[in-house]
């Protein structure tokens, strides 16, 4: 793609009348980790608001079943099985979805892993370098790969939304997770600010969400007592739901959030309150 000229002055003006355009009809979104707890809720929220959604997940059974159920309900969806740890796999997945649904206007970098050993996060002196590298690739590199693939098209349209799934563990010390997870989630916050700075003049916002403890399969990587202990020190005295994260994600993807960029929003019910 040739380099883009500077955006025309009207691309930098507020929308006519000052109010937000309603809904996401006509927009195409891509969600990574789409078959997981939070990913599936985000897919549903985007579809309910009128977008077409491309689903990427390495879990072919869960992803295909979810896509079939959503297509059966009349939604515009397409599922691609991919392990997003390398650029070639991300490129193939992006191209397949662009063919099926059109280039992405909205990118949700949601896929993430938080490996434990025997329900426990390994300390620095115990950490196998292979596990460290894998968490970097899935949680951080893949967000770069897909953002690299999607942004030229968003820039050409002078509109785009990117949401990176961070964590409160990227902002505050949390001994439930290992350092690799904390480092990638902090890294996503840095990427969010930096990409927001690079892409704002093209009408693209970049924000991050920092969930606390949310009731998904990821929580089962630690014993129940660990999640109970978090609940006791959470202001709302409960875990969050995937739908609560999805609602905030939908807001950031919407026109209502058109002047919000480079930000990270906690969705943690008052846990850690970073
Ligand atoms: N659940 C929580 O309490 C919580 C808290 C903070 C942040 N988060 C973040 O939210 C995001 C979603 O978490 P979740 O709780 O829904 O987890 P989940 O385990 O339910 O879902 C993660 C999904 O990502 C997919 N995935 C993992 N590795 C992949 C790869 N290499 N290629 C393609 N797909 C891959 C999995 O198959 C799964 O469907 C993650 O980034 C996680 O770190 C979750």
XYZ file of C-alpha atoms and ligand atoms in Angstrom:
318
model
C 0.000 0.000 0.000
C 1.466 3.449 -0.933
C 2.126 5.905 1.930
C -0.889 8.038 2.730
C -0.876 11.785 2.284
C -1.762 13.967 5.262
C -5.441 13.681 6.197
C -7.770 16.341 4.786
C -8.789 18.976 7.377
C -12.393 17.679 7.445
C -11.151 14.287 8.747
C -10.094 16.094 11.927
C -13.438 17.855 12.510
C -16.144 16.648 14.947
C -19.104 14.806 13.412
C -21.867 17.039 11.954
C -24.256 18.251 14.641
C -21.768 17.173 17.282
C -23.660 13.986 18.217
C -22.582 10.378 17.704
C -23.702 8.275 14.749
C -25.954 5.461 16.038
C -24.945 1.794 15.958
C -22.262 -0.129 14.092
C -24.268 -1.053 10.975
C -21.945 -1.135 7.947
C -18.843 -1.724 10.096
C -16.710 -4.869 10.126
C -14.930 -6.019 13.263
C -12.284 -8.643 14.009
C -12.078 -10.215 17.465
C -9.159 -12.457 18.487
C -9.701 -15.114 21.141
C -13.300 -14.900 19.978
C -14.313 -18.316 21.309
C -13.251 -17.559 24.889
C -15.321 -16.152 27.733
C -14.746 -12.439 27.138
C -14.205 -12.776 23.368
C -17.570 -14.444 22.762
C -19.360 -11.756 24.797
C -17.615 -9.026 22.763
C -18.586 -10.743 19.501
C -22.219 -10.851 20.632
C -22.217 -7.173 21.686
C -20.745 -6.029 18.348
C -23.231 -8.154 16.381
C -26.169 -6.867 18.444
C -25.060 -3.333 17.554
C -25.139 -4.139 13.821
C -21.513 -4.936 12.928
C -20.298 -7.923 10.925
C -17.718 -9.824 12.951
C -14.735 -11.971 11.991
C -13.792 -14.459 14.697
C -10.210 -15.688 15.169
C -9.376 -18.428 17.663
C -7.006 -21.396 17.812
C -9.806 -23.564 19.280
C -11.480 -24.835 16.119
C -14.291 -26.704 17.880
C -15.423 -23.838 20.099
C -14.928 -21.226 17.359
C -16.780 -23.135 14.652
C -19.647 -23.998 17.011
C -20.000 -20.370 18.114
C -19.899 -19.053 14.534
C -22.481 -21.635 13.404
C -24.829 -20.668 16.250
C -24.464 -16.934 15.481
C -24.885 -17.410 11.721
C -27.993 -19.495 12.468
C -29.384 -16.521 14.396
C -28.959 -14.405 11.233
C -25.732 -12.589 12.130
C -22.922 -11.752 9.660
C -20.020 -13.777 11.043
C -17.032 -15.695 9.722
C -14.690 -17.896 11.776
C -11.027 -18.567 11.019
C -9.020 -21.071 13.036
C -5.543 -19.640 13.605
C -2.765 -19.720 16.160
C -1.867 -16.023 16.170
C 1.669 -16.505 17.505
C 3.285 -15.712 14.165
C 2.871 -13.048 11.503
C 2.212 -15.481 8.644
C -0.728 -17.065 10.493
C -2.148 -13.620 11.349
C -1.769 -12.501 7.727
C -3.595 -15.573 6.411
C -6.399 -15.141 8.984
C -6.751 -11.407 8.278
C -6.859 -11.952 4.498
C -9.495 -14.700 4.800
C -11.715 -12.473 6.932
C -11.203 -9.462 4.642
C -12.313 -11.609 1.689
C -15.385 -12.852 3.562
C -16.526 -9.674 5.339
C -14.388 -6.758 4.095
C -11.434 -5.043 5.759
C -11.695 -4.411 9.486
C -12.979 -1.064 10.746
C -12.753 -2.342 14.324
C -10.026 -4.572 15.769
C -10.326 -6.130 19.212
C -6.971 -7.618 20.297
C -8.489 -9.830 22.969
C -6.697 -13.207 22.865
C -4.514 -13.850 25.876
C -3.064 -16.630 28.007
C -1.922 -16.760 31.621
C -0.077 -20.069 32.110
C 0.165 -21.589 35.596
C 1.885 -24.718 36.879
C -0.170 -26.695 39.392
C -2.490 -23.683 39.763
C 0.435 -21.390 40.634
C 2.228 -18.625 38.733
C 5.929 -19.445 38.392
C 8.490 -17.040 39.846
C 11.330 -15.535 37.807
C 13.863 -18.145 38.984
C 11.520 -20.978 37.960
C 10.239 -19.673 34.621
C 11.045 -21.754 31.529
C 12.169 -19.359 28.767
C 9.867 -21.205 26.328
C 6.819 -20.284 28.458
C 8.023 -16.664 28.668
C 8.402 -16.481 24.874
C 4.979 -18.025 24.215
C 3.197 -15.484 26.439
C 5.030 -12.643 24.647
C 3.954 -13.997 21.273
C 0.269 -14.590 22.119
C -0.432 -11.609 24.386
C 1.764 -8.913 22.844
C 3.215 -9.788 19.421
C -0.135 -10.887 17.993
C -1.680 -7.515 18.872
C 1.099 -5.845 16.871
C 0.711 -8.253 13.935
C -3.036 -7.715 13.565
C -2.837 -3.977 14.160
C -0.081 -3.823 11.507
C -2.380 -5.634 9.073
C -5.558 -3.657 9.806
C -4.310 -0.076 10.128
C -3.492 0.734 6.453
C -7.129 0.062 5.546
C -8.471 2.037 8.505
C -6.144 4.921 7.560
C -7.427 4.905 3.981
C -11.013 5.137 5.301
C -10.057 7.729 7.925
C -11.975 5.765 10.565
C -10.969 2.972 12.883
C -11.274 1.561 16.377
C -8.675 -0.581 18.107
C -9.211 -2.017 21.584
C -6.406 -3.912 23.338
C -7.290 -6.293 26.169
C -4.919 -5.462 29.000
C -5.524 -6.301 32.682
C -5.275 -4.625 36.071
C -2.253 -6.936 36.435
C -0.570 -4.715 33.826
C -0.964 -1.720 36.156
C -0.494 -3.081 39.673
C 1.417 -5.963 41.279
C -0.778 -9.020 41.462
C 0.742 -12.323 42.662
C -1.974 -14.439 40.991
C -0.259 -14.016 37.615
C 3.339 -14.455 36.525
C 5.675 -11.677 35.380
C 5.322 -12.612 31.704
C 1.579 -11.921 31.881
C 2.055 -8.635 33.796
C 4.750 -7.521 31.334
C 2.589 -8.178 28.270
C -0.441 -6.449 29.794
C 1.696 -3.415 30.731
C 3.160 -3.553 27.227
C -0.305 -3.344 25.715
C -0.947 -0.156 27.689
C 2.248 1.333 26.215
C 1.264 0.226 22.704
C -2.183 1.739 23.219
C -0.772 5.174 24.029
C 1.823 5.041 21.277
C -0.516 3.843 18.527
C -3.116 6.402 19.635
C -0.494 9.088 19.038
C 0.406 7.719 15.621
C -3.115 7.075 14.358
C -5.280 9.871 15.762
C -4.906 12.147 12.766
C -6.362 9.378 10.604
C -9.582 9.205 12.625
C -8.504 6.025 14.433
C -8.813 5.665 18.207
C -6.791 3.154 20.216
C -7.801 2.269 23.769
C -7.329 -0.560 26.237
C -9.487 -2.324 28.787
C -8.090 -3.542 32.095
C -10.427 -6.187 33.524
C -10.116 -7.397 37.113
C -11.301 -10.960 37.889
C -13.923 -11.924 35.333
C -15.827 -15.225 35.444
C -14.371 -17.093 32.425
C -12.452 -20.373 31.871
C -9.219 -18.392 32.483
C -10.123 -18.224 36.201
C -9.977 -22.005 36.480
C -6.187 -21.794 36.076
C -6.036 -21.040 39.835
C -7.742 -22.666 42.876
C -11.190 -21.325 43.886
C -9.748 -19.872 47.161
C -7.675 -17.443 45.079
C -10.753 -16.055 43.322
C -12.648 -15.923 46.662
C -9.814 -13.868 48.157
C -10.100 -11.365 45.276
C -13.861 -11.080 45.813
C -13.297 -10.160 49.479
C -11.123 -7.166 48.510
C -13.252 -6.039 45.552
C -15.482 -3.041 46.296
C -18.465 -4.634 44.495
C -17.847 -7.952 46.406
C -18.149 -10.155 43.322
C -16.348 -11.227 40.167
C -17.144 -9.447 36.915
C -18.985 -10.959 33.964
C -17.790 -11.172 30.345
C -20.809 -9.063 29.352
C -19.611 -6.232 31.604
C -16.282 -6.186 29.759
C -18.104 -6.439 26.418
C -20.280 -3.401 27.211
C -17.196 -1.250 27.817
C -15.579 -2.635 24.664
C -18.680 -1.798 22.624
C -18.585 1.754 23.984
C -14.946 2.191 22.921
C -15.761 0.755 19.477
C -18.719 3.081 19.038
C -19.011 6.615 17.763
C -19.926 7.664 21.337
C -16.237 7.222 22.241
C -14.960 9.163 19.199
C -12.861 11.657 21.236
C -11.417 9.094 23.650
C -8.035 7.688 22.681
C -4.871 6.378 24.307
C -6.795 5.441 27.470
C -7.001 2.316 29.602
C -10.286 1.716 31.426
C -10.414 -0.560 34.491
C -13.400 -2.925 34.623
C -12.668 -4.421 37.980
C -15.565 -3.579 40.306
C -13.160 -1.637 42.494
C -10.417 -4.292 42.807
C -6.937 -2.697 43.014
C -8.428 0.641 41.805
C -5.315 1.521 39.822
N -10.837 -13.546 32.862
C -10.209 -12.600 33.548
O -10.340 -12.504 34.777
C -9.339 -11.602 32.827
C -8.813 -10.533 33.580
C -8.006 -9.602 32.945
C -7.728 -9.721 31.594
N -8.237 -10.776 30.897
C -7.879 -10.867 29.485
O -9.037 -10.978 28.686
C -8.725 -11.721 27.503
C -9.728 -12.856 27.325
O -9.650 -13.689 28.466
P -10.744 -14.785 28.834
O -10.913 -14.724 30.307
O -11.920 -14.663 27.945
O -9.898 -16.089 28.504
P -10.353 -17.469 27.816
O -9.269 -18.431 28.154
O -11.772 -17.782 28.159
O -10.297 -17.100 26.264
C -9.100 -16.876 25.561
C -9.322 -17.303 24.130
O -8.127 -17.017 23.399
C -7.835 -18.128 22.573
N -6.400 -18.192 22.326
C -5.422 -18.405 23.232
N -4.240 -18.477 22.618
C -4.462 -18.285 21.305
C -3.626 -18.277 20.160
N -2.307 -18.501 20.247
N -4.183 -18.064 18.944
C -5.519 -17.875 18.831
N -6.369 -17.892 19.882
C -5.841 -18.098 21.105
C -8.310 -19.354 23.370
O -8.541 -20.480 22.539
C -9.586 -18.817 24.013
O -10.726 -19.073 23.208
C -7.271 -12.197 27.666
O -6.401 -11.316 27.000
C -7.050 -12.096 29.166
O -5.702 -11.937 29.499
C -9.040 -11.713 31.473
